[in-house]
């Protein structure tokens, strides 16, 4: 079975440019997460979806970040415009929504470099 | 969710048991202990979790003290592929609390 798929793996852009990341979760997983990971730090939650509904977006900087999960499957995270401080790895994860397992499946991440 | 304290780094000889400690002295009765690891350039990977009993699976063993204020992740025969950052996380498994909050973890280096 395929794991969580993210693209692109690497992206280099100039500041003020837009960028988008795509995530395809494991089939059947209702819960989808976007995490941000800065160098040397643990991942930090940006947004969590239950099906197509964003149920926790309190850490998403809404002035420049947006996300969507149409039809409750794939998701896209967008940054517009990008700033130098947005350089980081953006991780997508999914889970079956069975709370007691606590097992999240992560993709390999999308590494963003803003010049 | 309760906070955890882990040493920033550890070394272990290849083939030996790697014992990674975690302190979670403020853990609540309904909070589980989770361990994840992150190999370089990959996303985090689930290892194991437990509430109060010791747990073992094909990857590792989890030993939780009787007072639940600390735990140890044991990799019984470490290999070079176990070099990674290991995260100890505590979380209550109740509806609406499905996220995981990561700290900075322990960077484990397996020495040949």
PDB file of C-alpha atoms in Angstrom, chain B:
ATOM      1  CA  UNK B   1      -0.663  17.691  26.880  1.00  0.00           C
ATOM      2  CA  UNK B   2       2.161  17.092  29.367  1.00  0.00           C
ATOM      3  CA  UNK B   3       5.647  18.186  28.392  1.00  0.00           C
ATOM      4  CA  UNK B   4       8.595  15.830  28.052  1.00  0.00           C
ATOM      5  CA  UNK B   5      12.321  16.170  28.673  1.00  0.00           C
ATOM      6  CA  UNK B   6      14.876  14.217  26.646  1.00  0.00           C
ATOM      7  CA  UNK B   7      18.663  14.401  26.389  1.00  0.00           C
ATOM      8  CA  UNK B   8      19.633  16.264  23.209  1.00  0.00           C
ATOM      9  CA  UNK B   9      21.990  13.563  21.980  1.00  0.00           C
ATOM     10  CA  UNK B  10      23.257  10.050  22.667  1.00  0.00           C
ATOM     11  CA  UNK B  11      25.701   7.605  21.127  1.00  0.00           C
ATOM     12  CA  UNK B  12      25.413   3.833  21.067  1.00  0.00           C
ATOM     13  CA  UNK B  13      27.703   1.145  19.672  1.00  0.00           C
ATOM     14  CA  UNK B  14      26.341  -0.932  16.833  1.00  0.00           C
ATOM     15  CA  UNK B  15      24.878  -4.216  18.072  1.00  0.00           C
ATOM     16  CA  UNK B  16      24.354  -2.968  21.595  1.00  0.00           C
ATOM     17  CA  UNK B  17      21.049  -2.006  23.171  1.00  0.00           C
ATOM     18  CA  UNK B  18      20.160   1.666  22.864  1.00  0.00           C
ATOM     19  CA  UNK B  19      18.265   3.003  25.869  1.00  0.00           C
ATOM     20  CA  UNK B  20      16.614   6.363  25.331  1.00  0.00           C
ATOM     21  CA  UNK B  21      15.190   8.063  28.430  1.00  0.00           C
ATOM     22  CA  UNK B  22      12.261  10.439  28.639  1.00  0.00           C
ATOM     23  CA  UNK B  23      10.987  12.388  31.611  1.00  0.00           C
ATOM     24  CA  UNK B  24       7.292  13.277  31.755  1.00  0.00           C
ATOM     25  CA  UNK B  25       6.783  14.091  35.418  1.00  0.00           C
ATOM     26  CA  UNK B  26       3.534  16.026  34.842  1.00  0.00           C
ATOM     27  CA  UNK B  27       1.801  13.286  32.878  1.00  0.00           C
ATOM     28  CA  UNK B  28      -1.908  12.869  33.564  1.00  0.00           C
ATOM     29  CA  UNK B  29      -3.648   9.588  34.201  1.00  0.00           C
ATOM     30  CA  UNK B  30      -5.252   9.481  30.761  1.00  0.00           C
ATOM     31  CA  UNK B  31      -2.150  10.409  28.773  1.00  0.00           C
ATOM     32  CA  UNK B  32      -0.266   7.874  26.712  1.00  0.00           C
ATOM     33  CA  UNK B  33       3.476   7.893  26.002  1.00  0.00           C
ATOM     34  CA  UNK B  34       4.346   7.794  22.296  1.00  0.00           C
ATOM     35  CA  UNK B  35       7.688   7.386  20.591  1.00  0.00           C
ATOM     36  CA  UNK B  36       8.436   8.449  17.051  1.00  0.00           C
ATOM     37  CA  UNK B  37      11.703   8.660  15.195  1.00  0.00           C
ATOM     38  CA  UNK B  38      12.855  10.725  12.242  1.00  0.00           C
ATOM     39  CA  UNK B  39      15.618   9.527   9.996  1.00  0.00           C
ATOM     40  CA  UNK B  40      17.452  12.215   8.057  1.00  0.00           C
ATOM     41  CA  UNK B  41      15.399  13.680   5.188  1.00  0.00           C
ATOM     42  CA  UNK B  42      12.356  11.580   6.040  1.00  0.00           C
ATOM     43  CA  UNK B  43       9.132  12.217   7.895  1.00  0.00           C
ATOM     44  CA  UNK B  44       8.646  10.982  11.461  1.00  0.00           C
ATOM     45  CA  UNK B  45       7.821   7.312  11.904  1.00  0.00           C
ATOM     46  CA  UNK B  46       5.714   5.796  14.653  1.00  0.00           C
ATOM     47  CA  UNK B  47       7.586   3.329  16.877  1.00  0.00           C
ATOM     48  CA  UNK B  48       5.477   2.381  19.870  1.00  0.00           C
ATOM     49  CA  UNK B  49       3.157   3.704  22.543  1.00  0.00           C
ATOM     50  CA  UNK B  50       1.862   2.716  25.972  1.00  0.00           C
ATOM     51  CA  UNK B  51      -0.223   3.828  28.918  1.00  0.00           C
ATOM     52  CA  UNK B  52       1.224   2.135  31.994  1.00  0.00           C
ATOM     53  CA  UNK B  53       2.230  -1.382  31.047  1.00  0.00           C
ATOM     54  CA  UNK B  54       5.474  -2.175  29.303  1.00  0.00           C
ATOM     55  CA  UNK B  55       5.061  -2.690  25.578  1.00  0.00           C
ATOM     56  CA  UNK B  56       7.083  -4.506  22.950  1.00  0.00           C
ATOM     57  CA  UNK B  57       6.797  -4.733  19.193  1.00  0.00           C
ATOM     58  CA  UNK B  58       9.078  -5.669  16.331  1.00  0.00           C
ATOM     59  CA  UNK B  59      10.909  -2.357  16.500  1.00  0.00           C
ATOM     60  CA  UNK B  60      11.411  -1.637  20.178  1.00  0.00           C
ATOM     61  CA  UNK B  61      10.372  -2.016  23.805  1.00  0.00           C
ATOM     62  CA  UNK B  62       8.848   0.678  25.961  1.00  0.00           C
ATOM     63  CA  UNK B  63       9.411   0.607  29.708  1.00  0.00           C
ATOM     64  CA  UNK B  64       7.233   2.966  31.767  1.00  0.00           C
ATOM     65  CA  UNK B  65       7.996   3.457  35.451  1.00  0.00           C
ATOM     66  CA  UNK B  66       5.325   2.552  37.959  1.00  0.00           C
ATOM     67  CA  UNK B  67       4.644   6.208  38.790  1.00  0.00           C
ATOM     68  CA  UNK B  68       4.551   6.938  35.022  1.00  0.00           C
ATOM     69  CA  UNK B  69       6.806   9.959  35.440  1.00  0.00           C
ATOM     70  CA  UNK B  70       9.455   8.601  33.104  1.00  0.00           C
ATOM     71  CA  UNK B  71       9.956   6.006  30.410  1.00  0.00           C
ATOM     72  CA  UNK B  72      12.715   4.360  28.390  1.00  0.00           C
ATOM     73  CA  UNK B  73      12.660   3.315  24.776  1.00  0.00           C
ATOM     74  CA  UNK B  74      14.886   0.311  24.144  1.00  0.00           C
ATOM     75  CA  UNK B  75      16.243  -0.672  20.740  1.00  0.00           C
ATOM     76  CA  UNK B  76      17.607  -4.134  21.592  1.00  0.00           C
ATOM     77  CA  UNK B  77      20.278  -4.501  18.908  1.00  0.00           C
ATOM     78  CA  UNK B  78      21.024  -1.129  17.389  1.00  0.00           C
ATOM     79  CA  UNK B  79      22.081  -0.930  13.748  1.00  0.00           C
ATOM     80  CA  UNK B  80      23.445   1.971  11.739  1.00  0.00           C
ATOM     81  CA  UNK B  81      19.967   2.464  10.290  1.00  0.00           C
ATOM     82  CA  UNK B  82      18.703   3.356  13.755  1.00  0.00           C
ATOM     83  CA  UNK B  83      20.616   6.634  13.629  1.00  0.00           C
ATOM     84  CA  UNK B  84      17.831   9.210  13.877  1.00  0.00           C
ATOM     85  CA  UNK B  85      16.121  11.775  16.077  1.00  0.00           C
ATOM     86  CA  UNK B  86      13.802  10.096  18.585  1.00  0.00           C
ATOM     87  CA  UNK B  87      10.786  11.968  19.914  1.00  0.00           C
ATOM     88  CA  UNK B  88       8.969  11.158  23.149  1.00  0.00           C
ATOM     89  CA  UNK B  89       5.426  12.573  23.194  1.00  0.00           C
ATOM     90  CA  UNK B  90       2.632  12.341  25.735  1.00  0.00           C
ATOM     91  CA  UNK B  91      -0.944  12.697  24.615  1.00  0.00           C
ATOM     92  CA  UNK B  92      -4.421  11.986  25.872  1.00  0.00           C
ATOM     93  CA  UNK B  93      -6.334   9.754  23.493  1.00  0.00           C
ATOM     94  CA  UNK B  94      -9.644  11.507  23.610  1.00  0.00           C
ATOM     95  CA  UNK B  95     -11.838  12.696  20.771  1.00  0.00           C
ATOM     96  CA  UNK B  96     -10.747  16.064  19.464  1.00  0.00           C
ATOM     97  CA  UNK B  97      -7.133  15.653  20.578  1.00  0.00           C
ATOM     98  CA  UNK B  98      -5.731  13.799  17.626  1.00  0.00           C
ATOM     99  CA  UNK B  99      -2.671  15.978  17.060  1.00  0.00           C
ATOM    100  CA  UNK B 100       0.849  15.186  18.266  1.00  0.00           C
ATOM    101  CA  UNK B 101       3.043  17.890  19.795  1.00  0.00           C
ATOM    102  CA  UNK B 102       6.728  17.252  19.115  1.00  0.00           C
ATOM    103  CA  UNK B 103       9.657  18.540  21.161  1.00  0.00           C
ATOM    104  CA  UNK B 104      13.254  18.632  19.954  1.00  0.00           C
ATOM    105  CA  UNK B 105      13.916  14.945  20.674  1.00  0.00           C
ATOM    106  CA  UNK B 106      17.138  12.975  21.188  1.00  0.00           C
ATOM    107  CA  UNK B 107      19.593  12.637  18.343  1.00  0.00           C
ATOM    108  CA  UNK B 108      20.821   9.030  18.520  1.00  0.00           C
ATOM    109  CA  UNK B 109      24.002   8.171  16.670  1.00  0.00           C
ATOM    110  CA  UNK B 110      24.936   4.522  16.226  1.00  0.00           C
ATOM    111  CA  UNK B 111      28.699   4.095  16.141  1.00  0.00           C
ATOM    112  CA  UNK B 112      30.157   1.320  13.941  1.00  0.00           C
TER     113      UNK B 112
END
